[in-house]
Coordinates of C-alpha atoms in Angstrom, one line a residue:
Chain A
X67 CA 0.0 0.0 0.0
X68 CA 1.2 3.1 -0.7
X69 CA 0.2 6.7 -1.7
X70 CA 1.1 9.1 -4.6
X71 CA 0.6 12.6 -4.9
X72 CA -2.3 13.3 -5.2
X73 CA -3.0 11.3 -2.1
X74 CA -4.8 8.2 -3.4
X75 CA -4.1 5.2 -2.0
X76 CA -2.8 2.5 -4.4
X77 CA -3.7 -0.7 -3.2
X78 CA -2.0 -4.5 -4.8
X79 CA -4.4 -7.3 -4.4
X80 CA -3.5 -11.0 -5.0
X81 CA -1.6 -12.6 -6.5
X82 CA -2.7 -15.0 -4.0
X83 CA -6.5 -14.6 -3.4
X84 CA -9.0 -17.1 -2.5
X85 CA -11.5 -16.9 -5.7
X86 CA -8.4 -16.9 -8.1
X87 CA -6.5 -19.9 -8.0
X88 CA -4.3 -18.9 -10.7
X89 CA -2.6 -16.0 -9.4
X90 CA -4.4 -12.3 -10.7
X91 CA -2.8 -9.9 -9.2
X92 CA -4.1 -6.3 -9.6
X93 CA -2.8 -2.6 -8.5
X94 CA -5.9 -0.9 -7.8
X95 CA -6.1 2.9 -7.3
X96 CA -8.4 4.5 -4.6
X97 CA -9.8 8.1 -4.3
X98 CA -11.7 7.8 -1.4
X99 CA -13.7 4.5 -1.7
X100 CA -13.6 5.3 -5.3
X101 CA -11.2 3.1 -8.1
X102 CA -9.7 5.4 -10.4
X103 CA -7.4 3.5 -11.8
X104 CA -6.9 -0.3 -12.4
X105 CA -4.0 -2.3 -13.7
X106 CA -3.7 -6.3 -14.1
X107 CA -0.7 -8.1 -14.1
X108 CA 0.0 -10.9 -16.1
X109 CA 2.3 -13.7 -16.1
X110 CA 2.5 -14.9 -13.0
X111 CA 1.1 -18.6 -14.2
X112 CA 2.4 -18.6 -17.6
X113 CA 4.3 -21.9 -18.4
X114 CA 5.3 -21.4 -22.3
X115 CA 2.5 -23.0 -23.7
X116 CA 3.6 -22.5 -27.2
X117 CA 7.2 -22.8 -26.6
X118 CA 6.5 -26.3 -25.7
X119 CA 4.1 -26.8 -28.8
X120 CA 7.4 -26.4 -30.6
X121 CA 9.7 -29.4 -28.6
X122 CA 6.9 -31.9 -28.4
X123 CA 5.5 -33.9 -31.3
X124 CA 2.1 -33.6 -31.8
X125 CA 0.8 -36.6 -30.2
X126 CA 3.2 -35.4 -26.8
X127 CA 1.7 -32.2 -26.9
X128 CA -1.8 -33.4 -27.0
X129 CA -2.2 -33.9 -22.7
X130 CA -0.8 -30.4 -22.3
X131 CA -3.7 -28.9 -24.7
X132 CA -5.8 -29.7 -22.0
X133 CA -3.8 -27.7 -19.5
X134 CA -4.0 -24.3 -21.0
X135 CA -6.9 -24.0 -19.1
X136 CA -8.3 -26.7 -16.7
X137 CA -11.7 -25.7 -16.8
X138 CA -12.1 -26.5 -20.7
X139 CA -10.0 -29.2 -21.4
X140 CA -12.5 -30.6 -24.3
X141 CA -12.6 -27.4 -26.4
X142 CA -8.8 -26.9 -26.4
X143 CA -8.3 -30.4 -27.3
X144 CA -10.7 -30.2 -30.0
X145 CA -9.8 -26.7 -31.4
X146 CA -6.1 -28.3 -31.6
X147 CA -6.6 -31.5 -32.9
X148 CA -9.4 -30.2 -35.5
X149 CA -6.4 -27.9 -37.0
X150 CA -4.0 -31.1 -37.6
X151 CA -7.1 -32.9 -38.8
X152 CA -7.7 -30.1 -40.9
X153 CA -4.0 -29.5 -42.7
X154 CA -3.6 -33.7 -43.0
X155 CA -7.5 -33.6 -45.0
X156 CA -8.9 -36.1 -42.6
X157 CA -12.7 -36.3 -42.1
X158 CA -14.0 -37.4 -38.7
X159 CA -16.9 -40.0 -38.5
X160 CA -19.9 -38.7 -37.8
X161 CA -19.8 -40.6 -34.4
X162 CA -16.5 -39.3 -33.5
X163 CA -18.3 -35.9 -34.1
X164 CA -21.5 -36.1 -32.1
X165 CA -19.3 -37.3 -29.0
X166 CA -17.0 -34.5 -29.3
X167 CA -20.1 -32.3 -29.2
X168 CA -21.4 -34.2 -26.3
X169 CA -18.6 -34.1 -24.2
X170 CA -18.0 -30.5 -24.8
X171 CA -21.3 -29.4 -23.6
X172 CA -20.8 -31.0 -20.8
X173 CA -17.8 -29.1 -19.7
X174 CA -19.8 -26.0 -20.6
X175 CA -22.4 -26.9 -18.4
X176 CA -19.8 -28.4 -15.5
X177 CA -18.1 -24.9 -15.8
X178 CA -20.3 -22.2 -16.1
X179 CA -21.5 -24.6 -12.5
X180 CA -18.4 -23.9 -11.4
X181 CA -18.6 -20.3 -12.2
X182 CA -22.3 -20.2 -10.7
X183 CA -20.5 -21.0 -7.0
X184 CA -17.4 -18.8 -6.9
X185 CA -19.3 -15.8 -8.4
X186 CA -22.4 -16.4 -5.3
X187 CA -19.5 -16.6 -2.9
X188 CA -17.9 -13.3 -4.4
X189 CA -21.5 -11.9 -3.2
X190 CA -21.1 -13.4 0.5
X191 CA -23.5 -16.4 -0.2
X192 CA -22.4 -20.0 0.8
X193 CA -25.5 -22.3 0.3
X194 CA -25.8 -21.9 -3.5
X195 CA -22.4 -22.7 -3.7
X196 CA -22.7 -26.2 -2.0
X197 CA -25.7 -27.1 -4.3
X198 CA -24.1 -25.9 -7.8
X199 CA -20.5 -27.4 -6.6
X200 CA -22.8 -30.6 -6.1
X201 CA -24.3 -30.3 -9.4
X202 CA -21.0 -30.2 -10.9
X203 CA -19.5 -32.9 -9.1
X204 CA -21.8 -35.1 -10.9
X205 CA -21.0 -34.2 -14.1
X206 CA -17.5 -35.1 -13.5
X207 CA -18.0 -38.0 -12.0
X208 CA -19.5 -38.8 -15.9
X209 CA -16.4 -37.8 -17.3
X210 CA -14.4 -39.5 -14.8
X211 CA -16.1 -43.2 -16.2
X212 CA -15.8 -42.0 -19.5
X213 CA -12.1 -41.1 -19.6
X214 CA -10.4 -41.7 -16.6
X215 CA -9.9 -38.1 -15.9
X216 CA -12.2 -35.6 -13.8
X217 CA -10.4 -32.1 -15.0
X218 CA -7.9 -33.6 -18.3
X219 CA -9.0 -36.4 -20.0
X220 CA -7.1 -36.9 -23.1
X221 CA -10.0 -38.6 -24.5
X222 CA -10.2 -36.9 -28.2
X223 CA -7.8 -38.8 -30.4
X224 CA -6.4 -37.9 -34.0
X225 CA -9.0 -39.0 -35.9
X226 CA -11.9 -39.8 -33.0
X227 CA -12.1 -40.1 -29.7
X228 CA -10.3 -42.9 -27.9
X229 CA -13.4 -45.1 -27.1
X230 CA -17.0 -45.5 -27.6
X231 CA -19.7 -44.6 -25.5
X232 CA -21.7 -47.6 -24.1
X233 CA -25.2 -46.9 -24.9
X234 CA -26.1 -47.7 -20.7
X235 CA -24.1 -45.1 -20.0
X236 CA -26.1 -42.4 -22.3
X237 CA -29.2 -42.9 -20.4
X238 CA -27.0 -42.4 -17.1
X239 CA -25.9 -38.8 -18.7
X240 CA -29.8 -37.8 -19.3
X241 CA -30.7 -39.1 -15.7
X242 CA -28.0 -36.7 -14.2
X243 CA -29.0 -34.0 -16.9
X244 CA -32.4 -33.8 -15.9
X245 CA -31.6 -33.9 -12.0
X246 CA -29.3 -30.6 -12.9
X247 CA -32.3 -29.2 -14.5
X248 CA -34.7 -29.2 -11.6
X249 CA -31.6 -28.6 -9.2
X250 CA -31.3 -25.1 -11.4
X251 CA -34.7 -23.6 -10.3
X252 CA -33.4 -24.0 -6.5
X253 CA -30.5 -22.1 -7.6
X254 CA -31.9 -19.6 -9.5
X255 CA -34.6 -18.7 -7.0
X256 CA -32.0 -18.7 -4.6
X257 CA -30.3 -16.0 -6.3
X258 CA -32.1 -13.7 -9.0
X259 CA -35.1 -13.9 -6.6
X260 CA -32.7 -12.2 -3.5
X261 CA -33.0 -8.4 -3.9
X262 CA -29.6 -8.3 -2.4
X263 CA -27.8 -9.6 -5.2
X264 CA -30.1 -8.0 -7.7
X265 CA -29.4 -4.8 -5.8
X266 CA -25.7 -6.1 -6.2
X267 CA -25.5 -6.8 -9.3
X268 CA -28.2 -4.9 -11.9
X269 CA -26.1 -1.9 -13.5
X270 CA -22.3 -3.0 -12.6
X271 CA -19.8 -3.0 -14.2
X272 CA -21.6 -2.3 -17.4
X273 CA -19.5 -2.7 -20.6
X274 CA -21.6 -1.7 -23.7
X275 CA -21.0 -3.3 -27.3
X276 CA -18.6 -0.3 -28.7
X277 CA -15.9 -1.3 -26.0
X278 CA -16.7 -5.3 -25.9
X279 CA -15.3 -4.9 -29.5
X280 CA -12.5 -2.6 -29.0
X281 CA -11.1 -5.0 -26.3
X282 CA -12.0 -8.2 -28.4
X283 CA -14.1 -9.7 -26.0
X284 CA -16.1 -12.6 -27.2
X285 CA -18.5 -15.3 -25.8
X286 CA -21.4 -15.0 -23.0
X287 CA -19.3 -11.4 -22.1
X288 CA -19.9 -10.3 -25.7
X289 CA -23.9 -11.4 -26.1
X290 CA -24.7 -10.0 -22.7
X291 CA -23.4 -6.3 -24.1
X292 CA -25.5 -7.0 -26.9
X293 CA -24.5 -8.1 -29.9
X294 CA -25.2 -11.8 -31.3
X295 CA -21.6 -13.4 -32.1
X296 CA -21.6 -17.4 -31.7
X297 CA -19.0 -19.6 -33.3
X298 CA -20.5 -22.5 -32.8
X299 CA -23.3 -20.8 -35.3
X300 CA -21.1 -18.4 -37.1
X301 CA -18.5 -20.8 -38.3
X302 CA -20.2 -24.3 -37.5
X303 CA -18.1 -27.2 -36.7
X304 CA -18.3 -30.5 -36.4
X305 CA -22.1 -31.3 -35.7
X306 CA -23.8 -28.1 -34.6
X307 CA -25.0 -27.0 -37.9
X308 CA -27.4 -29.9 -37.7
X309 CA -28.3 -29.4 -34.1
X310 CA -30.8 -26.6 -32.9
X311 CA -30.0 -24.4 -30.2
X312 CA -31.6 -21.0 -30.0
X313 CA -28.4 -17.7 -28.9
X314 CA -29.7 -15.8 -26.3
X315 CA -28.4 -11.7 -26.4
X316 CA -28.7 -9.6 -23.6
X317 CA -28.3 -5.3 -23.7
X318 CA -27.7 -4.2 -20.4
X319 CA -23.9 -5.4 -20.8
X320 CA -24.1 -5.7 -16.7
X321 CA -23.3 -8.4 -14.3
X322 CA -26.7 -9.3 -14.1
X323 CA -27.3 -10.0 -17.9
X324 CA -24.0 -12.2 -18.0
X325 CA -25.2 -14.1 -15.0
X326 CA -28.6 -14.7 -16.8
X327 CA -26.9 -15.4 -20.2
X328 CA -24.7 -17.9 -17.8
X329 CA -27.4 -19.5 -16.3
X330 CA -29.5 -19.7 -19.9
X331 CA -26.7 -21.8 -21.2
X332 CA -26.5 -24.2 -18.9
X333 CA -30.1 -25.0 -20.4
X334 CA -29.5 -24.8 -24.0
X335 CA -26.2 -26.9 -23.3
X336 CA -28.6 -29.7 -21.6
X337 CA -30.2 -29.8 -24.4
X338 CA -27.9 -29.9 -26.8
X339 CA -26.6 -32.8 -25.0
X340 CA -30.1 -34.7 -25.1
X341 CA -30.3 -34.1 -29.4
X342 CA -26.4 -35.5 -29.3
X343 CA -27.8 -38.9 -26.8
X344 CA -30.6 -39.1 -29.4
X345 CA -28.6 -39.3 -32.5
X346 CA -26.1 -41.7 -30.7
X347 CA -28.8 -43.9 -29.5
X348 CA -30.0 -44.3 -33.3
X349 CA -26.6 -44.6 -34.7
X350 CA -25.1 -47.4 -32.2
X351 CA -22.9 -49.0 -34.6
X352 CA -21.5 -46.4 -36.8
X353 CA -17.4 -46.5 -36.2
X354 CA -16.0 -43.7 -33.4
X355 CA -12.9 -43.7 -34.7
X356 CA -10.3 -43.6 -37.8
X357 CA -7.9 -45.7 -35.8
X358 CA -4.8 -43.9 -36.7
X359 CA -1.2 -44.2 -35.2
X360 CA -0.9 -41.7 -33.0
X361 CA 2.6 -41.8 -33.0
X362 CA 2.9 -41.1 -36.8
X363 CA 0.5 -37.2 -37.4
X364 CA 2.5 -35.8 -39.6
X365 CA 0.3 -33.0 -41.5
X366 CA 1.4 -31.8 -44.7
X367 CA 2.8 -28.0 -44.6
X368 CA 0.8 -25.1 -43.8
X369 CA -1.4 -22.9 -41.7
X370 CA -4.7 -23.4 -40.2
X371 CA -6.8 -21.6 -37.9
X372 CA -9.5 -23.0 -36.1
X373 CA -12.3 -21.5 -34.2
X374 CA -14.2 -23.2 -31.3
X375 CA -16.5 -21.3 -28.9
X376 CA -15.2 -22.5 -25.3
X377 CA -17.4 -21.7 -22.1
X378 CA -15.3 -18.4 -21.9
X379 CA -15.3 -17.0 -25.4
X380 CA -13.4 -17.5 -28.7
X381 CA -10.8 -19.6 -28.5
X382 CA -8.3 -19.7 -31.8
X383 CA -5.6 -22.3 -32.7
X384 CA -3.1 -20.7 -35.3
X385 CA -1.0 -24.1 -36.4
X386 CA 2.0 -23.3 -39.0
X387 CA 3.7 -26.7 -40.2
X388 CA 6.2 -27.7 -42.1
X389 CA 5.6 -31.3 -43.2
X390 CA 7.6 -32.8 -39.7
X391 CA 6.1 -34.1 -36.6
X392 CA 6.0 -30.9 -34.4
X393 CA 4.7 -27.2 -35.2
X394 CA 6.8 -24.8 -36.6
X395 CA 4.4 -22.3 -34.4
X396 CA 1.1 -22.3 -32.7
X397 CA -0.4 -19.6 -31.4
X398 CA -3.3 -19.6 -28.5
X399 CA -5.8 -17.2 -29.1
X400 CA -7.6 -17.4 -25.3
X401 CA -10.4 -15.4 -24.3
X402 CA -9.4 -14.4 -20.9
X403 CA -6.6 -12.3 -22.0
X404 CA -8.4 -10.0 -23.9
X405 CA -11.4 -10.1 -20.7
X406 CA -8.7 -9.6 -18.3
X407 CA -7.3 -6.0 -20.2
X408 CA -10.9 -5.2 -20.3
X409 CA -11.2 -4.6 -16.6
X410 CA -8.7 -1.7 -16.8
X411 CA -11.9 0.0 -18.5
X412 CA -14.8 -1.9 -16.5
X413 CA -13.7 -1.7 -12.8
X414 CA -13.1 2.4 -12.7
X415 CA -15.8 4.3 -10.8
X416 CA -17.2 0.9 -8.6
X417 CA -16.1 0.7 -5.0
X418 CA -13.6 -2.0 -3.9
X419 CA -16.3 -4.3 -2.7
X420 CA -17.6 -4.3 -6.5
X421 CA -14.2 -5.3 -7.7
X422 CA -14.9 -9.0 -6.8
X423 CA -18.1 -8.8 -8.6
X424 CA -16.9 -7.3 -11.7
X425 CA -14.5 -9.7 -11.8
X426 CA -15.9 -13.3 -10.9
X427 CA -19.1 -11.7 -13.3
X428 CA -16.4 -12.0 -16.2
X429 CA -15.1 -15.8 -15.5
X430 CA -11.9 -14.8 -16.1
X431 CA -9.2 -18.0 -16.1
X432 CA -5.7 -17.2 -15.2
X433 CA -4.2 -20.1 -16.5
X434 CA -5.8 -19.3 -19.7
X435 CA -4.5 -16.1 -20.2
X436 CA -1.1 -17.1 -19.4
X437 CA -0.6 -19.8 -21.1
Chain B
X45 CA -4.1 -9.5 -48.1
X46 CA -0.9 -9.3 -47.6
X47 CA 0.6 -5.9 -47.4
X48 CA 4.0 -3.8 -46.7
X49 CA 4.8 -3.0 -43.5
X50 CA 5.1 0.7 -43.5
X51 CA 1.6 0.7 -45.3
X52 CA 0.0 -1.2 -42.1
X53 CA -1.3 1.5 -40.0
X54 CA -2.8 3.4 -43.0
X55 CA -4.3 0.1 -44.1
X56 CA -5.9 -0.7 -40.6
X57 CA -7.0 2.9 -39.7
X58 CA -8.6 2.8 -43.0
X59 CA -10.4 -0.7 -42.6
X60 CA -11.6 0.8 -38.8
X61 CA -13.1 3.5 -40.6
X62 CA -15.1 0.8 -42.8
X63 CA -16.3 -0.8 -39.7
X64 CA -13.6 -3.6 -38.8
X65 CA -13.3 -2.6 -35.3
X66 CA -12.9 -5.3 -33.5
X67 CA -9.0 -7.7 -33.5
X68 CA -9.9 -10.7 -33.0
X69 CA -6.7 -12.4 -33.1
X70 CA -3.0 -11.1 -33.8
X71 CA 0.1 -13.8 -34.0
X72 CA 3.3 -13.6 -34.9
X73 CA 5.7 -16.3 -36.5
X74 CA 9.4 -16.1 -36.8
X75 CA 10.3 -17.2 -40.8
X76 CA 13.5 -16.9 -40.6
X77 CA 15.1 -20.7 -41.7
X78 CA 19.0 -20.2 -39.8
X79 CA 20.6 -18.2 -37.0
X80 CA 22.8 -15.8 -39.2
X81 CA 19.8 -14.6 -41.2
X82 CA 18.4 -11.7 -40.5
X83 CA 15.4 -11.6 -38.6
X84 CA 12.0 -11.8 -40.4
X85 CA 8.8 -11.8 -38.8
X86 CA 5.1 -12.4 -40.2
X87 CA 2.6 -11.0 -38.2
X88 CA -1.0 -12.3 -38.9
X89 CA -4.1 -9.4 -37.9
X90 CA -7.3 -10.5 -38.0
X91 CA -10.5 -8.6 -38.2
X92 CA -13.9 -8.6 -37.7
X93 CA -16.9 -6.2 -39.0
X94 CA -20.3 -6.4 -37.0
X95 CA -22.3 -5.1 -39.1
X96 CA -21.4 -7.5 -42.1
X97 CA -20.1 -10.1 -40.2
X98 CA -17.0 -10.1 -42.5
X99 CA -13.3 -11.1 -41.1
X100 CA -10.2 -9.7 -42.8
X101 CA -7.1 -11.3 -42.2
X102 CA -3.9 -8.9 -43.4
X103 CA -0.5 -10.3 -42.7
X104 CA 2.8 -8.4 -42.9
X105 CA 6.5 -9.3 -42.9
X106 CA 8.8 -7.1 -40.5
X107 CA 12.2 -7.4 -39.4
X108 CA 12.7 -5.7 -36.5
X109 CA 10.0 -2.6 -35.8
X110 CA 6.6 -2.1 -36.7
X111 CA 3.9 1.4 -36.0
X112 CA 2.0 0.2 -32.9
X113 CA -1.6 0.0 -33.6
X114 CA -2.7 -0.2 -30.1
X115 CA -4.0 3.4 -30.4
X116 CA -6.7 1.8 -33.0
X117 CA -7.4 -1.3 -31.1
X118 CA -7.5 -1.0 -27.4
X119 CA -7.0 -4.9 -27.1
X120 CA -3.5 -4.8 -29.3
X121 CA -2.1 -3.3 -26.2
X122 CA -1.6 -6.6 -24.9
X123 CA -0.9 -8.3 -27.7
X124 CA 1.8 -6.2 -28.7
X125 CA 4.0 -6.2 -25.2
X126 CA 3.4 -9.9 -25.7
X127 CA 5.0 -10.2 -29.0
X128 CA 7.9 -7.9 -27.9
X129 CA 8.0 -10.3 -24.6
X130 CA 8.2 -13.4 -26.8
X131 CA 9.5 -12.5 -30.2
X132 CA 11.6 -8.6 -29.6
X133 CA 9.3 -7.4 -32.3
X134 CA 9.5 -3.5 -30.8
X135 CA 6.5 -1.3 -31.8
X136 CA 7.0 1.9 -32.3
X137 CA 4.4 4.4 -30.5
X138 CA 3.5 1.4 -28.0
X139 CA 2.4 3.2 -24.5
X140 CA 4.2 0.8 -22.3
X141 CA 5.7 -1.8 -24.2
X142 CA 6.9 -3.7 -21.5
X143 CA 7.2 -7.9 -21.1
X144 CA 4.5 -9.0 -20.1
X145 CA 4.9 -12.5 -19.3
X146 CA 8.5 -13.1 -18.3
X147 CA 10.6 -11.4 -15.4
X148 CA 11.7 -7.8 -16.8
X149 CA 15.6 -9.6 -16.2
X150 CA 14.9 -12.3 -18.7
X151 CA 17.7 -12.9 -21.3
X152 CA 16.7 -13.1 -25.2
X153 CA 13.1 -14.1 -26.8
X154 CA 12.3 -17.4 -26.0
X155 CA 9.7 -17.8 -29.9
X156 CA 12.6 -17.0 -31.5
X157 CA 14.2 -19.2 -34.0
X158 CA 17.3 -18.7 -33.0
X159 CA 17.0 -18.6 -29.0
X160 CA 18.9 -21.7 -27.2
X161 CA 16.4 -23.0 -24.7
X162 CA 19.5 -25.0 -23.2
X163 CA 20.8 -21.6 -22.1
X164 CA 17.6 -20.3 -20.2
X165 CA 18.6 -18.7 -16.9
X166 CA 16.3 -20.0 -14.4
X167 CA 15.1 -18.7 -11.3
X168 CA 15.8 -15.1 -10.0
X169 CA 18.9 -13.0 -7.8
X170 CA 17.6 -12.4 -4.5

């Protein structure tokens, strides 16, 4: 803590902070009770990401995908391996597809539950959190019989995914999908029903469409300030141009309208999910896989770029290649970064017990900015 | 489109003004193919117009320095201090183009073709 000349009071929270488990540090200025000035600082996590893309063959680097951030390990995996499927012109089964699509759903849902808790408990609220951390429990206790792993999996393979879904296990999924469903009324009424946290949270940190563009922001954070922008619509791939899922918009750009945008998800992710367990239930035998050596992706040369919405935003895999078995470069583009430079613009003007809101409203991932 | 590098800030302030506001993504990529070549850079801007829901992608070889366009896109700030971090692309203009992953002490540019990770100084002088 220290003071400048004009006699505010500069404050340095974090790194280490309980709702941040990557470390976020941030130098906040105070006038008064008022922020005037906010700066985040990055780094602290990062572990050379895409330094190591370059020493590790692409099977190697596969598992550490997964790590870039540990709340969406499916739609890293998937945005990396669909750029080498896409520069060696191999075509996924239509199996392989529909599980991909199911699995990543899930983690939406599992982490926007995760979100759900540590953004009630930024708000002082404990019960909702026990209930939602539940709720997400359960889903990776699914993933966990699927693939072994509750937070990585490495279950998406080049060319598939690494084994089939047993059709017992599908109606399992729905049974736990439809207990979350009912579970999310007691959480919503729990929360949007309070007039505390609507009194907390309706018209903060507002960030309207004009500056969600200027600082790239993408995702939920992007379609509660108002404007429309889904890949998973905008650029469709694997399945989702054959599934139907409405994009909700907010245009308050608050913390209110991303919670509610948050919570809509959750819904439309369910079901997704239950049009994904449909198709799999009438397509049983169809193959999951290519069954390619793993050990042998060697893509011809090139660049590709692929899109994938994750539960945070845009998330980009730039791939250059030069015909051997490890990338030349590959470049991360992660929607935290760009949400985290945002809040230099966002937090300005709130007191310092809005800063936590603000914050928590974003679902901002260390890790993932980092790299 | 690929373009000169000395044209780049006319061309982007020029596609801003036609509604590309928003950067979605900006990498950089060392082409250089041996140690005593000079450096060469591509840098890769991407860009998206809301209102057409067009993307432009514009890439630009540089050697050394490039005009900072972080005064046209607020989120290039960031961007740009980590492609000086990681590369030692400097930008000219940049308001604080500082590292912004590593330690401020770190030798060399780890994205680099020809940085030696074998020679990496860990760890930090207390």
């Amino acid at each position: 803590m220290k003071n400048n000349s004009k006699n505010n009071m500069i404050i340095n929270l974090g790194p280490e902070k309980p709702l941040n488990p990557t470390g976020l540090s941030i130098s906040v200025e105070l006038e008064g009770e008022k922020i005037v000035k906010c700066t985040p600082q990055l780094g602290l996590t990062h572990r050379g990401l895409e330094k190591a893309a370059q020493d590790k063959d692409f099977s190697q680097y596969l598992p550490l995908v997964e790590k870039i951030d540990y709340l969406s390990a499916f739609f890293y995996a998937q945005a990396y391996l669909s750029a080498l499927e896409g520069l060696s012109g191999i075509e996924l089964p239509k199996k392989a597809q529909y599980i991909r699509v199911l699995t990543m759903e899930l983690n939406r849902i599992s982490s926007h539950l995760l979100w759900f808790g540590a953004f009630l408990m930024t708000l002082g609220t404990t019960t909702p959190v026990r209930l939602s951390y539940k709720l997400r429990d359960e889903i990776l206790n699914i993933f966990e019989k699927l693939t072994g792993g509750r937070m990585s999996h490495n279950y998406y393979v080049f060319g598939g995914v690494k084994h089939d879904i047993p059709v017992e296990f599908l109606a399992e999924i729905s049974t736990c999908l439809s207990n979350i469903n009912k579970e999310l009324k007691t959480l919503e009424n729990m929360a949007a029903k309070n007039p505390i946290f609507t009194s907390r949270t309706m018209d903060i940190g507002v960030l309207n469409t004009q500056n969600a563009f200027e600082y790239s922001i993408t995702g939920v954070n992007l379609r509660a300030s108002g404007y429309n922008l889904d890949f998973r619509k905008e650029k469709p791939y694997l399945v989702y141009n054959e599934l139907e899922f409405p994009t909700p918009t907010a245009f308050e750009g608050d913390v209110y309208s991303r919670y509610l945008l948050r919570i809509e998800e959750i819904k439309i992710s369910i079901n997704l999910v239950n049009q994904c367990i449909d198709w799999l239930l009438a397509n049983e035998r169809e193959k999951y896989s290519l069954n390619i050596d793993q050990n042998d992706i060697k893509p011809s040369a090139g660049r590709a770029v692929t899109c994938t919405e994750s539960a945070r935003g845009l998330v980009m895999c730039c791939l250059s290649t030069d015909g051997n078995n490890k990338a030349k470069r590959l470049k991360w583009r992660t929607p935290s970064f760009y949400t985290v430079q945002a809040l230099g613009r966002l937090v300005p003007g709130h007191t310092l017990e809005d800063l936590n809101v603000v914050i928590s409203s974003l679902d901002i991932v260390i890790s993932e900015a980092d790299r | 489109m690929q373009i000169e590098s000395t044209k780049l800030f006319k061309t982007l302030e020029g596609l801003k003004k036609g509604g590309f506001i928003s950067l979605i993504s900006f990498v950089a990529e060392d082409l250089s193919q041996n140690p005593t070549e000079e450096d060469k850079f591509l840098l890769t801007y991407t860009l998206y117009n809301p209102v057409t829901k067009a993307f432009e992608v514009i890439e630009t070889v540089v050697n050394s320095e490039i005009q900072s366009i972080s005064s046209l896109y607020k989120s290039a700030n960031y961007d740009e201090r980590e492609i000086y971090d990681l590369f030692g692309i400097k930008f000219k203009n940049h308001p604080n183009l500082k590292r912004l992953f590593l330690e401020k002490d770190f030798e060399g540019h780890p994205l680099r073709n020809n940085y030696n990770t074998a020679e990496t100084k860990t760890g930090r002088a207390l």
